[in-house]
Tab-separated table of C-alpha atoms in Angstrom:
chain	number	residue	atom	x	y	z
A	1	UNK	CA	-157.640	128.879	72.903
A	2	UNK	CA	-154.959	126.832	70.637
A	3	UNK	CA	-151.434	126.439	73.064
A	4	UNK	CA	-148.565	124.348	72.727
A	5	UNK	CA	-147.603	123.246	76.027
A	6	UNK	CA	-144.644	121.005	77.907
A	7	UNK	CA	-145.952	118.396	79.777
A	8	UNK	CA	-142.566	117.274	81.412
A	9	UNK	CA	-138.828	117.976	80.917
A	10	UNK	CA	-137.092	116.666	77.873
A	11	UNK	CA	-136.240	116.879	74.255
A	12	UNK	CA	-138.897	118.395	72.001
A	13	UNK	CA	-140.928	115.425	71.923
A	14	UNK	CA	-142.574	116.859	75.576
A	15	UNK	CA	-144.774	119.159	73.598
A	16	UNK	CA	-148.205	118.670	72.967
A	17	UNK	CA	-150.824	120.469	71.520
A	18	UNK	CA	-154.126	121.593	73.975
A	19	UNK	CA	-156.927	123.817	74.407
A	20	UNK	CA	-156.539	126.379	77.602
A	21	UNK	CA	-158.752	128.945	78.761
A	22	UNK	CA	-158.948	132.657	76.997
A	23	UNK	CA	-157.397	134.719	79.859
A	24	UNK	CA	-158.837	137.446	81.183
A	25	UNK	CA	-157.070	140.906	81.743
A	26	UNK	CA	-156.797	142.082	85.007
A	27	UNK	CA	-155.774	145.368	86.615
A	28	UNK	CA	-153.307	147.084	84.514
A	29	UNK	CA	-153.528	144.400	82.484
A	30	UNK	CA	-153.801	143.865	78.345
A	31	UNK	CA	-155.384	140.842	76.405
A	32	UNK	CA	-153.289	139.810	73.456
A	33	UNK	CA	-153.856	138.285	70.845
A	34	UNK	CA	-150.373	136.936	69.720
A	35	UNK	CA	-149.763	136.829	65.663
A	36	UNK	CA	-145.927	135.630	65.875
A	37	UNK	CA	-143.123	134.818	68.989
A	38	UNK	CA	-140.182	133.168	68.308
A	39	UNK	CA	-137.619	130.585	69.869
A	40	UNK	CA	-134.183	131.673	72.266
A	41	UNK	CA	-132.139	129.544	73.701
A	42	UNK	CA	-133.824	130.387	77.522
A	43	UNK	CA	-137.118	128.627	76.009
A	44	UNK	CA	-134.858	125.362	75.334
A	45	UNK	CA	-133.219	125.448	78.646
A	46	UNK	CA	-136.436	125.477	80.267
A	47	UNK	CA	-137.809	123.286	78.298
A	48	UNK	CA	-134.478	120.732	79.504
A	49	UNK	CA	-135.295	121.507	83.176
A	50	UNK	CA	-132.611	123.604	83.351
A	51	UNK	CA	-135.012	125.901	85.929
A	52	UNK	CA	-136.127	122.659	87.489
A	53	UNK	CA	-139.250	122.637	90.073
A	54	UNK	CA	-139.521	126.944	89.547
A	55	UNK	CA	-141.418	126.161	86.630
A	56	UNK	CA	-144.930	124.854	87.188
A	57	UNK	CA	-146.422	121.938	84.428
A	58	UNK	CA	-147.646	122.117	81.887
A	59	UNK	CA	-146.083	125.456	81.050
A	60	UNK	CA	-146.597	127.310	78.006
A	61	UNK	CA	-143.496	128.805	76.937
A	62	UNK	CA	-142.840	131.624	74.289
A	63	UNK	CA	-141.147	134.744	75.547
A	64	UNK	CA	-141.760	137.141	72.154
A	65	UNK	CA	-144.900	138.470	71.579
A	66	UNK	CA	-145.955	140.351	68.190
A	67	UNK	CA	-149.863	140.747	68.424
A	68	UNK	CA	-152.800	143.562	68.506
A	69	UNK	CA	-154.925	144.506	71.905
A	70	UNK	CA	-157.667	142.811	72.180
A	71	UNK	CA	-159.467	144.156	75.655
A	72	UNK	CA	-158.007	145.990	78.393
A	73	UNK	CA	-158.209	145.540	82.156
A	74	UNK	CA	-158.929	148.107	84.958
A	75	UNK	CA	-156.632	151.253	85.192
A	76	UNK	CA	-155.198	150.437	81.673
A	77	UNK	CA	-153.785	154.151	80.210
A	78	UNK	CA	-151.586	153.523	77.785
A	79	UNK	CA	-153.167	151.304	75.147
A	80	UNK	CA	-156.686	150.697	73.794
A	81	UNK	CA	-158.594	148.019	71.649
A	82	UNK	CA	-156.686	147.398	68.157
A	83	UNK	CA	-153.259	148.879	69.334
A	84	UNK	CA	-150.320	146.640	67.151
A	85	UNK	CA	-148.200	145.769	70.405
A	86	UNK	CA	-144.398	143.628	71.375
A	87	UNK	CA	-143.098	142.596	74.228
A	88	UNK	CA	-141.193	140.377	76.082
A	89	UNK	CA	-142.326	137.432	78.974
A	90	UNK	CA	-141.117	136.922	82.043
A	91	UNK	CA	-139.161	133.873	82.102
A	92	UNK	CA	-140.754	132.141	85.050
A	93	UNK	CA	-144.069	132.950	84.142
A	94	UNK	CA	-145.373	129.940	82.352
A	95	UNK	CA	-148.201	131.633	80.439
A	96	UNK	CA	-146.240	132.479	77.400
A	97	UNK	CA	-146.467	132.923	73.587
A	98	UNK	CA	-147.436	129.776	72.422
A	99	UNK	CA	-150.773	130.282	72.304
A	100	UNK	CA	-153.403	132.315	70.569
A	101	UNK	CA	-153.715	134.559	73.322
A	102	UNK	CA	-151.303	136.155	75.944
A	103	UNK	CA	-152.123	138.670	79.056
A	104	UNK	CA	-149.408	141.040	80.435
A	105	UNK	CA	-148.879	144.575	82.780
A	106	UNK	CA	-149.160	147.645	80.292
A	107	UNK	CA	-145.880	148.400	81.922
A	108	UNK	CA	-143.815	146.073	79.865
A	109	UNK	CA	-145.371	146.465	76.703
A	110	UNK	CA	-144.785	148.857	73.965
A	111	UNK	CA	-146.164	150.092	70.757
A	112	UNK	CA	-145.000	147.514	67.398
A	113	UNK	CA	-142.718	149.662	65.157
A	114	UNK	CA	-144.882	150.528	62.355
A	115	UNK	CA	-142.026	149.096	59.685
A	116	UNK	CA	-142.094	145.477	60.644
A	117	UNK	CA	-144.787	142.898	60.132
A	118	UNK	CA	-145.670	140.721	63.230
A	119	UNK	CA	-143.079	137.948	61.617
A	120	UNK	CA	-140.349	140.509	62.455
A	121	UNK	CA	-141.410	142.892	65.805
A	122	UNK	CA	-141.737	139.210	67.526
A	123	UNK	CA	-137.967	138.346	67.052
A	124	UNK	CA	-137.022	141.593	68.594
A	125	UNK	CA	-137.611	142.096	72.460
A	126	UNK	CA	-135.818	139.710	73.905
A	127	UNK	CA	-132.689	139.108	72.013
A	128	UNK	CA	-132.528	143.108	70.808
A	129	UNK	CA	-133.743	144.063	74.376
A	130	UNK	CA	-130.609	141.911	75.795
A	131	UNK	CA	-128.718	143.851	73.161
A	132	UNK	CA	-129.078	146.689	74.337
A	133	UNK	CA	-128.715	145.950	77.746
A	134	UNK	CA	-125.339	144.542	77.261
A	135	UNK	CA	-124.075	147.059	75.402
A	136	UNK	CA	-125.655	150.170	76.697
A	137	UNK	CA	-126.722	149.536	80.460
A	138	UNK	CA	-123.605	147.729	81.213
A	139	UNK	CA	-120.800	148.682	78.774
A	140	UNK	CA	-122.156	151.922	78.109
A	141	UNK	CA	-120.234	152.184	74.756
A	142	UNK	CA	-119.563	155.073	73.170
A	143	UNK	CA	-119.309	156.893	69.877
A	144	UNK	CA	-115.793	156.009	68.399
A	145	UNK	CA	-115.019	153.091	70.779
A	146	UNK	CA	-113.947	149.335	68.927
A	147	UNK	CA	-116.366	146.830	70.142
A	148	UNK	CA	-115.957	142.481	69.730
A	149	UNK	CA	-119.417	141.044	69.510
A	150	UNK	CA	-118.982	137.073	69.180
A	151	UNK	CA	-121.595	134.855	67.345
A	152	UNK	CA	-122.725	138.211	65.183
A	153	UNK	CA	-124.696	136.049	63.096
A	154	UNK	CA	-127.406	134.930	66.380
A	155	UNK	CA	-130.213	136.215	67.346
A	156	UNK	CA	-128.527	138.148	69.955
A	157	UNK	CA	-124.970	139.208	68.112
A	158	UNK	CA	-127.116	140.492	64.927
A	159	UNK	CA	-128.835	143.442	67.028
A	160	UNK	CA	-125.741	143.755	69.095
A	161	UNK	CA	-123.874	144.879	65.737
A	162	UNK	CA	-126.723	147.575	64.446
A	163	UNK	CA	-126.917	148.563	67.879
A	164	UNK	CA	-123.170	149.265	68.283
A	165	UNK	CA	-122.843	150.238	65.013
A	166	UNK	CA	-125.938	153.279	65.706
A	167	UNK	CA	-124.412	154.327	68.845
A	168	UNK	CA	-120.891	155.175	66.589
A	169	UNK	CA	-118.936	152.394	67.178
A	170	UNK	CA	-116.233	150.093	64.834
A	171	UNK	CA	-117.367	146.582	65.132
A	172	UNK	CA	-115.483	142.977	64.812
A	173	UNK	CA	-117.767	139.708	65.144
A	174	UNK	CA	-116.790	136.409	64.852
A	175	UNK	CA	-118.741	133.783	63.037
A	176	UNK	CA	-118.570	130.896	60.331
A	177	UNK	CA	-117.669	132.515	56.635
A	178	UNK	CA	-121.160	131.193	55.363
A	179	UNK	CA	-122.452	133.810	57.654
A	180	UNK	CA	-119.611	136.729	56.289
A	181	UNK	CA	-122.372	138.670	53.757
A	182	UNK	CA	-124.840	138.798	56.227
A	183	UNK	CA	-123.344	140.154	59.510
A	184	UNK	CA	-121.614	142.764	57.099
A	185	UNK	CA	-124.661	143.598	55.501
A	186	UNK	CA	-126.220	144.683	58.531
A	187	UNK	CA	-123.164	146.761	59.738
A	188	UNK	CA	-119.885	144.518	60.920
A	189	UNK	CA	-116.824	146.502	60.030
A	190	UNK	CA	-114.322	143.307	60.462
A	191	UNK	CA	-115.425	139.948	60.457
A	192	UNK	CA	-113.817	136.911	61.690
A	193	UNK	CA	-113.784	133.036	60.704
A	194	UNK	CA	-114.261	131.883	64.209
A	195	UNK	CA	-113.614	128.134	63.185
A	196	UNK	CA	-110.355	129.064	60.484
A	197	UNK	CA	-108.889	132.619	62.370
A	198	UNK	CA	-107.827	133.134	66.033
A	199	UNK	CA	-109.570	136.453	66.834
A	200	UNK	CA	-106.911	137.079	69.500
A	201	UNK	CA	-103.936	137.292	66.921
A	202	UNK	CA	-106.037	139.232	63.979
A	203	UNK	CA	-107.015	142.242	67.013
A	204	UNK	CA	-104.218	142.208	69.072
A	205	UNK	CA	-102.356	142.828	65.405
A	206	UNK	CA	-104.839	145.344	64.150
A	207	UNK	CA	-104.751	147.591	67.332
A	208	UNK	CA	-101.231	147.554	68.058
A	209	UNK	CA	-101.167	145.511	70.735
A	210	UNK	CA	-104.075	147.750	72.685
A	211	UNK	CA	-107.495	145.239	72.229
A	212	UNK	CA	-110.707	146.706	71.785
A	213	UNK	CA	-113.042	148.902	74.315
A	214	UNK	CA	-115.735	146.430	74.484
A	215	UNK	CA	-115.898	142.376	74.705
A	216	UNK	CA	-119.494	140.962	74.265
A	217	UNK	CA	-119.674	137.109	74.295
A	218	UNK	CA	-123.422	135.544	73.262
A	219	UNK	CA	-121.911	132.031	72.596
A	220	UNK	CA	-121.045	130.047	75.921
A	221	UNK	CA	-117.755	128.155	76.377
A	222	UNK	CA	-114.659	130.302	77.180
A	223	UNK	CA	-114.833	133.193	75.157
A	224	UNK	CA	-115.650	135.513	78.014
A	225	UNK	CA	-112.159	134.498	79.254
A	226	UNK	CA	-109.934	134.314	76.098
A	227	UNK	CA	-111.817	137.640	74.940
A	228	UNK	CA	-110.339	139.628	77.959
A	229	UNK	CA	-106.555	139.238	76.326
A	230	UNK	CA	-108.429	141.510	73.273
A	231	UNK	CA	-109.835	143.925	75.993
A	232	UNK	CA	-108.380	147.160	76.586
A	233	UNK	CA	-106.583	148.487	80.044
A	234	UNK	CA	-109.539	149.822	82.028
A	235	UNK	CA	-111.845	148.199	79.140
A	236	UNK	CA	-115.509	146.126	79.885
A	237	UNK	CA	-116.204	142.905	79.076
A	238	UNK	CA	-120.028	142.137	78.755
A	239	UNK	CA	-121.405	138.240	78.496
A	240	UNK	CA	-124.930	136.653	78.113
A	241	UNK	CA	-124.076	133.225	79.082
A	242	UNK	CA	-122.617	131.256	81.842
A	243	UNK	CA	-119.122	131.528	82.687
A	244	UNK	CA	-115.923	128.912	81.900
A	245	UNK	CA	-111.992	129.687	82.130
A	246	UNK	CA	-109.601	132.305	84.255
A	247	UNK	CA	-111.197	135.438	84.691
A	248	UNK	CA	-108.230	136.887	86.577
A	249	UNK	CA	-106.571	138.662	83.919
A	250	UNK	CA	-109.960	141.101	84.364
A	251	UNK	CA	-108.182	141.875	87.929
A	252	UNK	CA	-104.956	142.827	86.502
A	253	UNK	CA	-105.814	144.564	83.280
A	254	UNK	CA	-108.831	146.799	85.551
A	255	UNK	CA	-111.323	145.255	83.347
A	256	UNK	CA	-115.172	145.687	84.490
A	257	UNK	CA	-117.151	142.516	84.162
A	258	UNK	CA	-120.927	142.297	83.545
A	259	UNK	CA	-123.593	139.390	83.398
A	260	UNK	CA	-126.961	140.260	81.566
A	261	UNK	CA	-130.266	139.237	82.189
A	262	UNK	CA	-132.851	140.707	80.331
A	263	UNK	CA	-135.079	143.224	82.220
A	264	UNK	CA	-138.838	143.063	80.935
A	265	UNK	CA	-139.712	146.665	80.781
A	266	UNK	CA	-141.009	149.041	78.147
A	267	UNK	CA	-137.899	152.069	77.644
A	268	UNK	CA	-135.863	149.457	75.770
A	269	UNK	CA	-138.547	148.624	73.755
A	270	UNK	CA	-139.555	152.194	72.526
A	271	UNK	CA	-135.729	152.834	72.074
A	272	UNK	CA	-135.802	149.827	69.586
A	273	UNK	CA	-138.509	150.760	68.093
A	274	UNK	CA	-136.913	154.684	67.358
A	275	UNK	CA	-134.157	153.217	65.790
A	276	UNK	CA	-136.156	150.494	63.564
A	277	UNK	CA	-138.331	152.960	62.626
A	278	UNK	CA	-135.618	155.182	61.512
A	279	UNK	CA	-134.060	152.363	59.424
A	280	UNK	CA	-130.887	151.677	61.975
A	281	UNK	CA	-132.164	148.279	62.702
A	282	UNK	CA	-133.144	145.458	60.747
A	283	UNK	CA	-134.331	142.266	62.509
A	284	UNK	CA	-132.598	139.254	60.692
A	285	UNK	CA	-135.399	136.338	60.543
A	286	UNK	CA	-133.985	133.385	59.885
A	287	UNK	CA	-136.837	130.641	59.452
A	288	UNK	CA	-140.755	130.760	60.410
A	289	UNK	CA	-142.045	127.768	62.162
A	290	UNK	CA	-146.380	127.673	62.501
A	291	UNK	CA	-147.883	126.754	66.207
A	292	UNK	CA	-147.991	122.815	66.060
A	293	UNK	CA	-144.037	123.015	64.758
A	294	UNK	CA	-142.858	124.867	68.067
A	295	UNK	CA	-141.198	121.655	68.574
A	296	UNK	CA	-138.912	121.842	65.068
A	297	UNK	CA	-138.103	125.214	66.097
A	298	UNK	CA	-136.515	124.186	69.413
A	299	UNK	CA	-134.557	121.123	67.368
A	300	UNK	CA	-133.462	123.703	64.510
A	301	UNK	CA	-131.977	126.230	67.153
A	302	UNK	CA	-130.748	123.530	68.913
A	303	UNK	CA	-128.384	122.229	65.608
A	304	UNK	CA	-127.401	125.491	64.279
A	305	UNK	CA	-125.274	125.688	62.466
A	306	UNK	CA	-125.343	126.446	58.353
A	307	UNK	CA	-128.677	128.523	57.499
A	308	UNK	CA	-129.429	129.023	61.278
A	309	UNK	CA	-128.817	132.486	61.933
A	310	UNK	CA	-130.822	135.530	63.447
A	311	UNK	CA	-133.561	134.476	64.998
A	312	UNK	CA	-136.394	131.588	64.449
A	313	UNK	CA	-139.618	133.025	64.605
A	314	UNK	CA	-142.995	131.070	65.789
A	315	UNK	CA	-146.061	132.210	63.378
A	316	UNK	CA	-149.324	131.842	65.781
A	317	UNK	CA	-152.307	133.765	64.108
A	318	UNK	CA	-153.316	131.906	61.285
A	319	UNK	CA	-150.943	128.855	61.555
């Protein structure tokens, strides 16, 4: 089969095209063949070194998968031949989705919403399965609570809006003004100019002085740490990256604190798909890359910046 592999640690220039063996699905196991994946920031860091010697070379990366069933291993229940399937990789795994074929557990895959075209299911599990996480297994938000997702325009913040704004909740995001129609098309109630506004004064004002229920930071730097000024007494603050800045004021203010790491399993995926399916969620895809241009993808998510939002999707059937 047709995979795009690392060969070494670097830039984007360590990819190279190869031929690897078809896998073969074992116990519990499903062969997929993978029609789309996409890019997050994890495949970059890995692709840096950034998980050193725990990833064995050459690695295929790719941890979205949008494809169909292709055979089934031993002890299989849940799927058969032809089923439209998504899921998300382990990290560590080094068999990913950049390549024409993928093999996983049954138990962390899940049926494709029937809405979205490959293109779209494959920017889903990870960054709406970290979503979801954040906001539901850790901040458990609630109907009626105020909720601060920063960098509402990414992969991430763009399903953490829909989600918050499905489970009842009044959203701010921050992110540049070129990005202002978008994140309120899909749901922001107040949106912030992150480089031209200082989100502290413009919710500290429009609260009176209380901050918001929930904090969720997807962009790293210090925002964790400035954002707990804008959280609430007794309020949670939720982040997705690594951590810079005085967390104390969590102490004094009774603030919960959470870290997220994605959990590969298939519940958040069939929640996902309930509320795509019922219109509630709308994967924003941002730019489609074929096979042999996994490298541009990495350099494009990379930049950011002006026309990079949502997320950057890898088309592998047919490219």
């Amino acid at each position: 089969m047709k995979a795009m592999v690392i060969t070494g640690f670097g830039g984007s220039e360590v990819f190279a095209q190869t031929e690897a063996d078809k896998p073969i699905p074992g116990k519990n196991e499903v062969l997929v063949k993978v029609y789309a994946t996409s890019v997050n920031p994890a495949d970059c860091g890995i692709r840096r070194g950034l998980f050193g010697p725990r990833i064995k070379l050459p690695a295929i990366l790719g941890y979205d998968v949008s494809g169909v069933v292709e055979a089934i291993g031993e002890n299989v229940r849940d799927f058969q031949v032809g089923d439209e399937v998504y899921y998300a990789i382990g990290l560590l795994d080094g068999q990913g989705a950049n390549a024409e074929y993928n093999v996983a557990n049954e138990l962390i895959v899940a049926k494709k919403p029937a809405n979205l075209s490959h293109t779209e299911a494959a920017s889903v599990p990870v960054a709406g399965g970290t979503a979801w996480a954040a906001l539901f297994d850790r901040a458990s938000i609630k109907v009626g609570e105020t909720v601060l997702i920063h960098g509402g325009a990414g992969g991430v913040g763009s399903f953490a809006i829909q989600i918050a704004k499905a489970a009842g909740a009044y959203v701010y995001t921050t992110c540049g003004s070129y990005d202002f129609d978008l994140v309120k098309s899909i749901g922001a109630d107040r949106v912030i100019d992150y480089r031209n506004e200082n989100f502290i004064d413009i919710i500290m004002k429009e609260t009176g002085g209380e901050g918001v229920d929930v904090t969720f930071s997807t962009v790293p730097g210090e925002l964790l740490a400035r954002s707990l000024t804008v959280t609430k007494v007794d309020g949670r603050a939720v982040t997705v990256t690594g951590v810079q800045g005085d967390l104390s004021p969590a102490t004094f203010k009774n603030i919960t604190v959470h870290f997220v790491h994605l959990e590969n399993a298939r519940p958040k995926l069939e929640a996902l798909k309930k509320l795509i399916e019922r219109g509630q969620i709308k994967p924003v895809v941002g730019m489609t890359f074929p096979l042999n241009q996994v490298a541009q993808a990495h350099q494009k998510l990379e930049e950011g910046g002006v026309g990079v939002h949502g997320k950057i999707v890898v088309q592998v059937a047919g490219s």
